[in-house]
Amino acid sequence: VLTQKVLRMMLEKMGFQPHITPNGKQAEELFFNSPKHLFCAALLDYEMPIQNGIDTAKKILQQNPSFPIIMVTAHIDKDECLK
């Protein structure tokens, strides 16, 4: 939750309007149920509950292969994230 708050403050200071969801499934639903150009990128945590960030990213990229996704994590090494 602390990381989420810090990232929100940083993004808001840069002029973005972040939408935060409690898990990957809700992030996916928000993305697909929102107007097409509402989001300029997705910032996902690798270890999101219910549906992890990798699975969420895959579903987004299946529908929009060029959509920018930024993955963050504090619990796994770089090589695992790059799979």
XYZ file of N, CA and C in Angstrom:
249
model
N 0.832 -1.200 0.000
C 0.000 0.000 0.000
C 0.871 1.256 0.000
N 1.999 1.235 0.713
C 2.887 2.395 0.745
C 3.441 2.683 -0.648
N 3.894 1.638 -1.337
C 4.418 1.822 -2.692
C 3.338 2.395 -3.594
N 2.123 1.914 -3.443
C 1.001 2.398 -4.230
C 0.786 3.895 -3.995
N 0.844 4.320 -2.752
C 0.650 5.734 -2.435
C 1.774 6.589 -3.006
N 3.007 6.105 -2.899
C 4.159 6.845 -3.426
C 4.061 6.971 -4.938
N 3.759 5.869 -5.612
C 3.621 5.911 -7.071
C 2.486 6.839 -7.498
N 1.373 6.804 -6.776
C 0.257 7.700 -7.096
C 0.698 9.164 -6.992
N 1.381 9.515 -5.910
C 1.832 10.902 -5.731
C 2.808 11.302 -6.836
N 3.728 10.419 -7.183
C 4.691 10.735 -8.238
C 3.994 10.950 -9.578
N 3.071 10.064 -9.911
C 2.359 10.186 -11.179
C 1.501 11.451 -11.226
N 0.846 11.767 -10.119
C 0.029 12.986 -10.075
C 0.888 14.236 -10.218
N 2.075 14.235 -9.620
C 2.975 15.385 -9.758
C 3.440 15.565 -11.199
N 3.463 14.468 -11.960
C 3.856 14.537 -13.368
C 2.668 14.852 -14.270
N 1.487 15.031 -13.688
C 0.308 15.414 -14.463
C -0.587 14.260 -14.889
N -0.293 13.052 -14.430
C -1.129 11.902 -14.773
C -2.265 11.759 -13.760
N -3.312 11.050 -14.161
C -4.441 10.759 -13.283
C -4.539 9.243 -13.125
N -3.795 8.670 -12.176
C -3.787 7.212 -12.038
C -5.109 6.655 -11.521
N -5.442 5.483 -12.010
C -6.599 4.725 -11.545
C -6.039 3.494 -10.845
N -6.343 3.320 -9.581
C -5.774 2.231 -8.799
C -6.846 1.198 -8.506
N -6.488 -0.062 -8.720
C -7.389 -1.168 -8.413
C -6.709 -2.084 -7.394
N -7.485 -2.836 -6.624
C -6.902 -3.681 -5.581
C -6.308 -4.994 -6.090
N -6.577 -5.349 -7.359
C -6.052 -6.617 -7.874
C -6.005 -6.590 -9.402
N -5.329 -7.585 -9.962
C -5.145 -7.643 -11.409
C -6.425 -7.847 -12.188
N -7.343 -8.618 -11.652
C -8.615 -8.857 -12.348
C -9.400 -7.564 -12.504
N -9.447 -6.762 -11.440
C -10.170 -5.485 -11.526
C -9.435 -4.505 -12.439
N -8.113 -4.577 -12.478
C -7.356 -3.723 -13.406
C -7.717 -4.073 -14.847
N -7.779 -5.364 -15.140
C -8.165 -5.822 -16.479
C -9.578 -5.344 -16.820
N -10.510 -5.515 -15.899
C -11.896 -5.088 -16.145
C -11.986 -3.579 -16.358
N -11.253 -2.815 -15.553
C -11.252 -1.356 -15.717
C -10.727 -0.983 -17.103
N -9.641 -1.619 -17.512
C -9.040 -1.325 -18.813
C -10.030 -1.600 -19.949
N -10.647 -2.778 -19.932
C -11.522 -3.157 -21.043
C -12.902 -2.511 -20.997
N -13.310 -1.979 -19.861
C -14.619 -1.342 -19.750
C -14.549 0.185 -19.768
N -13.396 0.727 -20.096
C -13.208 2.179 -20.140
C -13.115 2.643 -21.590
N -13.341 3.941 -21.827
C -13.172 4.467 -23.183
C -11.783 4.139 -23.724
N -11.703 3.904 -25.016
C -10.492 3.382 -25.649
C -9.217 4.169 -25.326
N -9.267 5.464 -25.290
C -8.053 6.257 -25.114
C -7.929 6.862 -23.713
N -8.613 6.288 -22.732
C -8.539 6.811 -21.369
C -7.150 6.609 -20.773
N -6.511 5.488 -21.072
C -5.218 5.165 -20.472
C -4.091 5.284 -21.491
N -2.963 5.855 -21.043
C -1.793 5.959 -21.924
C -0.793 4.852 -21.625
N -0.936 4.162 -20.489
C -0.054 3.057 -20.109
C -0.661 2.339 -18.911
N -0.157 1.145 -18.647
C -0.567 0.401 -17.453
C 0.667 0.173 -16.590
N 0.544 0.483 -15.321
C 1.602 0.232 -14.336
C 1.088 -0.885 -13.441
N 1.708 -2.070 -13.562
C 1.221 -3.251 -12.868
C 2.277 -3.807 -11.926
N 1.822 -4.372 -10.826
C 2.719 -5.067 -9.904
C 2.770 -6.533 -10.311
N 3.945 -7.102 -10.328
C 4.120 -8.503 -10.703
C 3.263 -9.422 -9.846
N 3.159 -9.123 -8.546
C 2.463 -10.004 -7.613
C 1.121 -9.448 -7.156
N 0.297 -8.988 -8.073
C -1.035 -8.504 -7.729
C -1.897 -9.682 -7.279
N -2.807 -9.454 -6.311
C -3.679 -10.552 -5.889
C -4.727 -10.909 -6.952
N -5.320 -12.056 -6.808
C -6.373 -12.626 -7.655
C -5.857 -12.944 -9.062
N -5.288 -11.976 -9.735
C -4.679 -12.194 -11.057
C -3.390 -11.389 -11.079
N -2.259 -12.044 -11.265
C -0.978 -11.330 -11.175
C -0.773 -10.376 -12.352
N 0.232 -9.539 -12.217
C 0.499 -8.529 -13.233
C 0.864 -9.100 -14.590
N 1.569 -10.241 -14.598
C 1.952 -10.859 -15.866
C 0.710 -11.305 -16.638
N -0.206 -11.990 -15.960
C -1.430 -12.446 -16.631
C -2.293 -11.271 -17.081
N -2.341 -10.234 -16.264
C -3.098 -9.031 -16.635
C -2.482 -8.389 -17.870
N -1.161 -8.271 -17.894
C -0.466 -7.678 -19.044
C -0.714 -8.494 -20.305
N -0.647 -9.819 -20.205
C -0.875 -10.677 -21.371
C -2.266 -10.447 -21.959
N -3.271 -10.319 -21.099
C -4.639 -10.112 -21.589
C -4.787 -8.749 -22.266
N -4.161 -7.735 -21.694
C -4.204 -6.403 -22.310
C -3.503 -6.434 -23.663
N -2.324 -7.058 -23.706
C -1.535 -7.077 -24.936
C -2.159 -7.950 -26.032
N -2.970 -8.918 -25.662
C -3.668 -9.715 -26.676
C -4.614 -8.833 -27.497
N -5.236 -7.871 -26.836
C -6.179 -6.983 -27.512
C -5.510 -5.748 -28.091
N -4.391 -5.339 -27.493
C -3.713 -4.113 -27.904
C -2.201 -4.331 -27.797
N -1.589 -4.991 -28.790
C -0.189 -5.405 -28.703
C 0.831 -4.286 -28.501
N 0.497 -3.069 -28.862
C 1.473 -1.983 -28.725
C 1.240 -1.131 -27.473
N 0.306 -1.535 -26.618
C -0.007 -0.742 -25.424
C 1.162 -0.807 -24.433
N 1.634 0.346 -23.944
C 2.767 0.363 -23.009
C 2.392 -0.197 -21.637
N 3.198 -1.130 -21.159
C 2.991 -1.703 -19.834
C 4.296 -1.598 -19.052
N 4.193 -1.097 -17.837
C 5.329 -0.988 -16.930
C 5.066 -1.955 -15.783
N 5.993 -2.870 -15.560
C 5.837 -3.869 -14.507
C 6.791 -3.519 -13.364
N 6.267 -3.518 -12.151
C 7.099 -3.289 -10.968
C 6.986 -4.479 -10.028
N 8.001 -4.666 -9.219
C 7.969 -5.715 -8.211
C 9.040 -5.451 -7.167
N 8.824 -5.994 -6.004
C 9.817 -5.919 -4.942
C 10.206 -7.319 -4.481
N 9.660 -8.347 -5.118
C 9.804 -9.695 -4.587
C 10.351 -10.728 -5.552
N 10.885 -10.334 -6.661
C 11.343 -11.333 -7.623
C 12.533 -10.768 -8.392
N 13.384 -11.626 -8.891
C 14.564 -11.115 -9.586
C 14.258 -10.722 -11.028
N 15.153 -9.946 -11.594
C 14.985 -9.370 -12.940
C 14.745 -10.446 -13.988
N 15.513 -11.529 -13.963
C 15.366 -12.572 -14.980
C 13.978 -13.191 -14.973
N 13.400 -13.375 -13.796
C 12.046 -13.927 -13.703
C 11.028 -12.975 -14.348
N 11.196 -11.681 -14.139
C 10.274 -10.690 -14.710
C 10.363 -10.640 -16.239
N 11.543 -10.893 -16.778
C 11.731 -10.768 -18.216
C 11.304 -12.007 -18.994
N 10.805 -13.020 -18.329
C 10.333 -14.225 -19.040
C 9.164 -13.919 -19.942
